[in-house]
């Protein structure tokens, strides 16, 4: 293996430290700390762990956490009432509706009711529209985390060929928009893309966000490319990404591991988004 490892845990810790310092300064100057509200519906164990991690991260940086738990039988009206109350609460800067929701609920219409000013997940249609128009707004956390890793690694995006595997609203599409803002030449691939390997081989920066274990092989990576693996796949042997890490590392100049690459960045960027939302409201 020759590639440098991009340590997402280290970068995430740095971002969290910066947020914590900013909160300390706010509180020292007599201002209230930022507040992040989570809403969890039902008892999905994975969601419970994600939300607990977000709360722990919140506490560590000095935010106030507001946790809202609803029964799995909750109606859209009941959840809508909670969202409306949080939208109106001046102590709450960010609202996070944990997905997935129980199957009788429509995630899209509920997410839409979150005030864009408090949409720290950056997933409402308003936030997506602002991003697509290149206007100011809150951006989705995982794509923000990818850009932060590239920036801190010193990767020059200006004019470089970036290939993104995956066109989801959560990762691929918003990441493409963020990288276009940074003057990259962006190609988005998906399940119908022809000659995927040949397209990937053109990439100065290759980002995989497909959810297919080790889809990207070593000989899909141009010599000296930067490889960012967003994938998180549970397989018998544990967690793997969308990239065959060992093989890709033979060609790449730097690469994110799974776990410990993009994963830790998502919560760090959620904290930064909440601080940004606070800044806009105060
Ligand atoms: P998604 O909504 O399922 O989208 C997957 C995308 O990959 C789709 O655009 C799909 O194409 C494309 N795709 C699937 N198989 C492909 C193939 N064989 N060749 C080329 N493209 C293919 O997934 P997602 O939510 O974006 O997540 C992607 C991965 O990132 C998952 O492993 C997920 O767990 C992980 N993830 C990680 C984080 C984190 O914090 N690190 C956050 C979010 C997601 P079509 O559009 O044509 O179907």
Short mmCIF file of C-alpha atoms and ligand atoms in Angstrom, two decimals:
data_model
loop_
_atom_site.label_atom_id
_atom_site.label_comp_id
_atom_site.label_asym_id
_atom_site.label_seq_id
_atom_site.Cartn_x
_atom_site.Cartn_y
_atom_site.Cartn_z
CA UNK A 1 0.00 0.00 0.00
CA UNK A 2 1.39 3.38 -0.98
CA UNK A 3 -1.48 5.82 -0.46
CA UNK A 4 -1.65 8.29 2.39
CA UNK A 5 -4.59 7.56 4.68
CA UNK A 6 -7.04 10.43 5.15
CA UNK A 7 -7.94 10.21 8.83
CA UNK A 8 -11.58 11.26 9.16
CA UNK A 9 -11.55 10.76 12.92
CA UNK A 10 -8.74 13.28 13.28
CA UNK A 11 -10.37 15.86 10.98
CA UNK A 12 -13.77 15.37 12.67
CA UNK A 13 -12.15 15.89 16.09
CA UNK A 14 -10.58 19.12 14.81
CA UNK A 15 -13.97 20.39 13.52
CA UNK A 16 -15.66 19.47 16.80
CA UNK A 17 -12.91 21.25 18.72
CA UNK A 18 -13.46 24.40 16.63
CA UNK A 19 -17.21 24.26 17.27
CA UNK A 20 -16.62 23.73 21.01
CA UNK A 21 -14.28 26.76 21.12
CA UNK A 22 -16.88 28.90 19.35
CA UNK A 23 -19.58 27.82 21.84
CA UNK A 24 -17.28 28.59 24.80
CA UNK A 25 -16.71 32.08 23.40
CA UNK A 26 -20.47 32.63 22.95
CA UNK A 27 -21.28 31.54 26.49
CA UNK A 28 -18.37 33.55 27.94
CA UNK A 29 -19.84 36.65 26.28
CA UNK A 30 -23.20 36.02 27.98
CA UNK A 31 -25.03 34.54 25.01
CA UNK A 32 -27.11 31.36 25.08
CA UNK A 33 -25.53 28.17 23.68
CA UNK A 34 -26.83 26.75 20.38
CA UNK A 35 -29.62 24.17 20.64
CA UNK A 36 -30.16 21.04 18.54
CA UNK A 37 -33.45 19.14 18.63
CA UNK A 38 -33.80 15.54 17.52
CA UNK A 39 -37.03 13.72 16.75
CA UNK A 40 -37.12 9.95 16.74
CA UNK A 41 -40.25 8.00 15.88
CA UNK A 42 -40.54 4.35 16.92
CA UNK A 43 -37.89 2.03 18.29
CA UNK A 44 -35.53 1.24 15.41
CA UNK A 45 -32.35 0.22 17.28
CA UNK A 46 -29.93 1.64 14.67
CA UNK A 47 -31.74 5.01 14.72
CA UNK A 48 -31.60 5.02 18.53
CA UNK A 49 -27.81 4.58 18.39
CA UNK A 50 -27.41 7.33 15.75
CA UNK A 51 -29.51 9.77 17.78
CA UNK A 52 -27.68 8.90 21.01
CA UNK A 53 -24.35 9.59 19.24
CA UNK A 54 -25.63 12.94 18.01
CA UNK A 55 -26.70 13.90 21.54
CA UNK A 56 -23.34 12.88 22.97
CA UNK A 57 -21.57 14.97 20.32
CA UNK A 58 -23.91 17.89 21.13
CA UNK A 59 -23.07 17.75 24.83
CA UNK A 60 -19.36 17.54 24.14
CA UNK A 61 -19.34 20.82 22.22
CA UNK A 62 -21.61 22.58 24.73
CA UNK A 63 -24.86 22.63 22.72
CA UNK A 64 -28.20 22.16 24.44
CA UNK A 65 -29.90 18.98 23.20
CA UNK A 66 -33.69 18.66 22.97
CA UNK A 67 -34.77 15.08 22.50
CA UNK A 68 -38.26 14.23 21.25
CA UNK A 69 -39.38 10.60 21.21
CA UNK A 70 -42.65 9.51 19.64
CA UNK A 71 -44.35 6.11 19.58
CA UNK A 72 -44.09 4.13 16.33
CA UNK A 73 -47.89 4.59 16.02
CA UNK A 74 -47.53 8.41 15.90
CA UNK A 75 -49.49 10.17 13.17
CA UNK A 76 -48.12 12.73 10.70
CA UNK A 77 -50.20 15.38 12.51
CA UNK A 78 -48.58 14.53 15.84
CA UNK A 79 -45.08 14.69 14.38
CA UNK A 80 -46.02 17.88 12.51
CA UNK A 81 -47.08 19.44 15.84
CA UNK A 82 -43.68 18.64 17.36
CA UNK A 83 -41.88 20.11 14.34
CA UNK A 84 -44.03 23.27 14.46
CA UNK A 85 -43.31 23.72 18.16
CA UNK A 86 -39.55 23.35 17.55
CA UNK A 87 -39.73 25.69 14.53
CA UNK A 88 -41.14 28.36 16.85
CA UNK A 89 -38.79 27.71 19.80
CA UNK A 90 -36.05 30.40 19.93
CA UNK A 91 -33.75 28.07 21.95
CA UNK A 92 -33.71 25.56 19.08
CA UNK A 93 -31.37 26.33 16.17
CA UNK A 94 -31.40 22.96 14.43
CA UNK A 95 -34.04 20.26 13.96
CA UNK A 96 -33.20 16.76 12.94
CA UNK A 97 -35.90 14.25 12.04
CA UNK A 98 -34.20 10.86 12.27
CA UNK A 99 -34.89 8.65 9.25
CA UNK A 100 -36.13 6.08 8.39
CA UNK A 101 -39.64 6.66 9.72
CA UNK A 102 -42.16 3.84 10.31
CA UNK A 103 -43.70 2.75 7.00
CA UNK A 104 -47.09 4.48 7.48
CA UNK A 105 -45.37 7.89 7.51
CA UNK A 106 -44.18 9.94 4.55
CA UNK A 107 -40.68 11.23 5.30
CA UNK A 108 -40.65 13.78 2.46
CA UNK A 109 -43.75 15.73 3.50
CA UNK A 110 -42.68 15.78 7.16
CA UNK A 111 -39.12 16.89 6.40
CA UNK A 112 -40.61 19.72 4.31
CA UNK A 113 -42.26 21.21 7.39
CA UNK A 114 -38.89 21.85 9.08
CA UNK A 115 -38.06 25.54 8.85
CA UNK A 116 -35.25 25.98 6.27
CA UNK A 117 -33.45 28.18 8.82
CA UNK A 118 -33.28 25.17 11.18
CA UNK A 119 -32.74 22.48 8.52
CA UNK A 120 -29.31 21.39 9.79
CA UNK A 121 -29.52 18.14 7.79
CA UNK A 122 -29.86 20.30 4.65
CA UNK A 123 -32.43 17.94 3.18
CA UNK A 124 -35.57 20.05 2.79
CA UNK A 125 -36.60 21.00 -0.77
CA UNK A 126 -35.83 24.64 0.08
CA UNK A 127 -32.26 23.78 1.14
CA UNK A 128 -31.78 21.57 -1.92
CA UNK A 129 -33.10 24.35 -4.17
CA UNK A 130 -30.83 26.98 -2.62
CA UNK A 131 -27.82 24.70 -3.12
CA UNK A 132 -28.76 24.01 -6.69
CA UNK A 133 -29.13 27.76 -7.36
CA UNK A 134 -25.80 28.46 -5.67
CA UNK A 135 -27.50 30.55 -2.99
CA UNK A 136 -26.74 30.71 0.72
CA UNK A 137 -28.31 27.95 2.83
CA UNK A 138 -27.70 24.88 4.95
CA UNK A 139 -26.05 22.00 3.08
CA UNK A 140 -26.32 18.24 3.68
CA UNK A 141 -23.80 16.98 6.24
CA UNK A 142 -22.16 14.01 4.49
CA UNK A 143 -21.30 15.93 1.27
CA UNK A 144 -20.04 18.82 3.42
CA UNK A 145 -17.86 16.31 5.27
CA UNK A 146 -16.38 15.07 1.98
CA UNK A 147 -15.49 18.61 0.90
CA UNK A 148 -13.97 19.34 4.33
CA UNK A 149 -11.76 16.24 4.07
CA UNK A 150 -10.61 17.28 0.59
CA UNK A 151 -9.89 20.82 1.78
CA UNK A 152 -7.92 19.76 4.84
CA UNK A 153 -5.98 17.28 2.70
CA UNK A 154 -5.04 20.19 0.45
CA UNK A 155 -6.64 18.67 -2.66
CA UNK A 156 -6.90 21.27 -5.41
CA UNK A 157 -10.44 21.04 -6.78
CA UNK A 158 -10.14 23.93 -9.21
CA UNK A 159 -10.51 22.44 -12.72
CA UNK A 160 -9.94 18.88 -11.54
CA UNK A 161 -11.94 15.93 -12.79
CA UNK A 162 -14.17 14.61 -10.04
CA UNK A 163 -16.16 11.44 -10.62
CA UNK A 164 -18.96 10.70 -8.15
CA UNK A 165 -20.50 7.23 -8.10
CA UNK A 166 -24.09 7.63 -6.88
CA UNK A 167 -26.80 10.20 -7.55
CA UNK A 168 -28.82 10.14 -4.31
CA UNK A 169 -30.41 13.29 -2.89
CA UNK A 170 -28.51 12.58 0.33
CA UNK A 171 -24.98 12.29 -1.07
CA UNK A 172 -24.28 12.21 -4.82
CA UNK A 173 -26.37 15.14 -6.10
CA UNK A 174 -25.60 17.67 -3.33
CA UNK A 175 -21.92 16.72 -3.43
CA UNK A 176 -21.85 17.38 -7.18
CA UNK A 177 -23.35 20.84 -6.58
CA UNK A 178 -20.84 21.64 -3.82
CA UNK A 179 -17.93 20.57 -6.01
CA UNK A 180 -19.20 22.58 -8.97
CA UNK A 181 -19.20 25.61 -6.67
CA UNK A 182 -15.51 24.82 -6.15
CA UNK A 183 -14.90 24.78 -9.91
CA UNK A 184 -14.38 21.04 -10.27
CA UNK A 185 -15.44 19.32 -13.49
CA UNK A 186 -17.97 16.85 -12.13
CA UNK A 187 -19.21 13.60 -13.62
CA UNK A 188 -22.01 11.75 -11.82
CA UNK A 189 -22.35 7.99 -12.41
CA UNK A 190 -25.18 5.66 -11.43
CA UNK A 191 -26.46 2.15 -11.99
CA UNK A 192 -27.06 2.76 -15.73
CA UNK A 193 -23.68 4.33 -16.45
CA UNK A 194 -21.82 2.53 -19.23
CA UNK A 195 -18.12 1.69 -18.94
CA UNK A 196 -17.96 2.67 -15.30
CA UNK A 197 -14.34 1.61 -14.96
CA UNK A 198 -13.27 3.78 -17.90
CA UNK A 199 -15.08 6.81 -16.44
CA UNK A 200 -13.54 6.24 -13.00
CA UNK A 201 -10.06 5.98 -14.52
CA UNK A 202 -10.38 9.65 -15.64
CA UNK A 203 -10.91 10.89 -12.10
CA UNK A 204 -8.43 13.06 -10.23
CA UNK A 205 -10.84 12.69 -7.33
CA UNK A 206 -13.02 9.59 -7.17
CA UNK A 207 -15.93 9.53 -4.72
CA UNK A 208 -17.89 6.32 -4.20
CA UNK A 209 -21.38 6.57 -2.66
CA UNK A 210 -23.27 3.56 -4.01
CA UNK A 211 -23.80 1.13 -1.13
CA UNK A 212 -22.23 -1.78 -3.04
CA UNK A 213 -19.42 -3.46 -1.07
CA UNK A 214 -16.03 -2.93 -2.74
CA UNK A 215 -17.48 -2.08 -6.15
CA UNK A 216 -14.48 0.11 -7.03
CA UNK A 217 -11.45 -2.04 -7.86
CA UNK A 218 -7.80 -1.05 -7.80
CA UNK A 219 -7.57 -0.72 -11.59
CA UNK A 220 -10.49 1.75 -11.60
CA UNK A 221 -8.24 4.27 -9.84
CA UNK A 222 -5.96 6.58 -11.83
CA UNK A 223 -2.39 6.65 -10.55
CA UNK A 224 -2.14 9.45 -7.99
CA UNK A 225 -5.89 10.03 -7.63
CA UNK A 226 -7.64 10.94 -4.38
CA UNK A 227 -10.22 8.33 -3.36
CA UNK A 228 -13.09 9.12 -1.00
CA UNK A 229 -15.23 6.19 0.09
CA UNK A 230 -18.63 7.22 1.47
CA UNK A 231 -20.03 3.67 1.50
CA UNK A 232 -20.86 1.87 4.71
CA UNK A 233 -21.71 -1.77 4.09
CA UNK A 234 -22.21 -4.45 6.71
CA UNK A 235 -20.71 -7.74 5.56
CA UNK A 236 -19.80 -10.94 7.43
CA UNK A 237 -16.34 -9.67 8.27
CA UNK A 238 -17.59 -6.30 9.61
CA UNK A 239 -17.84 -2.92 7.85
CA UNK A 240 -16.51 -2.30 4.34
CA UNK A 241 -16.82 0.62 1.98
CA UNK A 242 -17.70 0.87 -1.70
CA UNK A 243 -13.99 0.71 -2.59
CA UNK A 244 -11.64 -2.27 -2.47
CA UNK A 245 -9.40 -0.39 -0.06
CA UNK A 246 -6.18 -2.41 -0.25
CA UNK A 247 -6.23 -2.60 -4.05
CA UNK A 248 -7.19 1.07 -4.55
CA UNK A 249 -4.47 2.19 -2.12
CA UNK A 250 -1.86 0.78 -4.53
CA UNK A 251 -2.85 3.42 -7.11
CA UNK A 252 -4.24 6.34 -5.09
CA UNK A 253 -2.18 9.14 -3.58
CA UNK A 254 -4.58 9.37 -0.66
CA UNK A 255 -7.66 7.45 0.40
CA UNK A 256 -10.28 7.37 3.17
CA UNK A 257 -10.65 4.15 5.16
CA UNK A 258 -13.97 2.59 6.21
CA UNK A 259 -14.62 2.95 9.06
CA UNK A 260 -12.81 6.11 10.14
CA UNK A 261 -13.00 8.15 6.94
CA UNK A 262 -16.17 9.99 5.86
CA UNK A 263 -18.32 8.44 8.64
CA UNK A 264 -17.06 10.58 11.55
CA UNK A 265 -17.37 13.74 9.43
CA UNK A 266 -21.17 13.58 9.16
CA UNK A 267 -21.87 14.37 12.83
CA UNK A 268 -19.03 16.93 12.91
CA UNK A 269 -20.67 18.80 10.01
CA UNK A 270 -24.08 18.56 11.71
CA UNK A 271 -22.56 20.40 14.67
CA UNK A 272 -21.04 23.00 12.38
CA UNK A 273 -24.37 23.45 10.57
CA UNK A 274 -26.12 23.98 13.91
CA UNK A 275 -23.58 26.64 14.85
CA UNK A 276 -24.13 28.29 11.45
CA UNK A 277 -27.92 28.21 11.94
CA UNK A 278 -27.43 29.83 15.37
CA UNK A 279 -25.27 32.51 13.79
CA UNK A 280 -27.96 33.35 11.28
CA UNK A 281 -30.67 33.58 13.96
CA UNK A 282 -28.81 35.69 16.54
P1 LIG B 1 -28.69 5.28 -2.36
O1 LIG B 1 -29.74 6.29 -2.10
O2 LIG B 1 -29.05 3.84 -2.33
O3 LIG B 1 -28.03 5.62 -3.78
C1 LIG B 1 -27.09 4.77 -4.33
C2 LIG B 1 -26.65 5.32 -5.65
O4 LIG B 1 -25.66 4.43 -6.17
C3 LIG B 1 -27.76 5.41 -6.69
O5 LIG B 1 -27.61 6.60 -7.43
C4 LIG B 1 -27.51 4.19 -7.58
O6 LIG B 1 -27.87 4.36 -8.93
C5 LIG B 1 -26.00 4.05 -7.50
N1 LIG B 1 -25.58 2.66 -7.74
C6 LIG B 1 -26.03 1.55 -7.13
N2 LIG B 1 -25.40 0.46 -7.62
C7 LIG B 1 -24.53 0.91 -8.55
C8 LIG B 1 -23.61 0.28 -9.42
N3 LIG B 1 -23.43 -1.04 -9.43
N4 LIG B 1 -22.89 1.05 -10.27
C9 LIG B 1 -23.06 2.40 -10.28
N5 LIG B 1 -23.93 3.05 -9.48
C10 LIG B 1 -24.65 2.31 -8.64
O7 LIG B 1 -27.47 5.43 -1.33
P2 LIG B 1 -26.94 6.70 -0.49
O8 LIG B 1 -27.91 7.06 0.56
O9 LIG B 1 -26.43 7.74 -1.42
O10 LIG B 1 -25.68 6.01 0.23
C11 LIG B 1 -24.62 5.45 -0.51
C12 LIG B 1 -23.66 4.78 0.44
O11 LIG B 1 -23.14 5.75 1.34
C13 LIG B 1 -24.29 3.71 1.34
O12 LIG B 1 -23.34 2.69 1.60
C14 LIG B 1 -24.58 4.46 2.62
O13 LIG B 1 -24.60 3.61 3.76
C15 LIG B 1 -23.40 5.38 2.68
N6 LIG B 1 -23.64 6.62 3.44
C16 LIG B 1 -22.68 6.96 4.34
C17 LIG B 1 -22.82 8.12 5.07
C18 LIG B 1 -21.75 8.49 6.04
O14 LIG B 1 -21.99 9.21 6.99
N7 LIG B 1 -20.52 8.03 5.81
C19 LIG B 1 -23.96 8.94 4.91
C20 LIG B 1 -24.88 8.58 3.94
C21 LIG B 1 -24.72 7.42 3.20
P3 LIG B 1 -29.39 4.60 -9.42
O15 LIG B 1 -29.71 6.01 -9.04
O16 LIG B 1 -29.34 4.38 -10.88
O17 LIG B 1 -30.22 3.60 -8.67
#
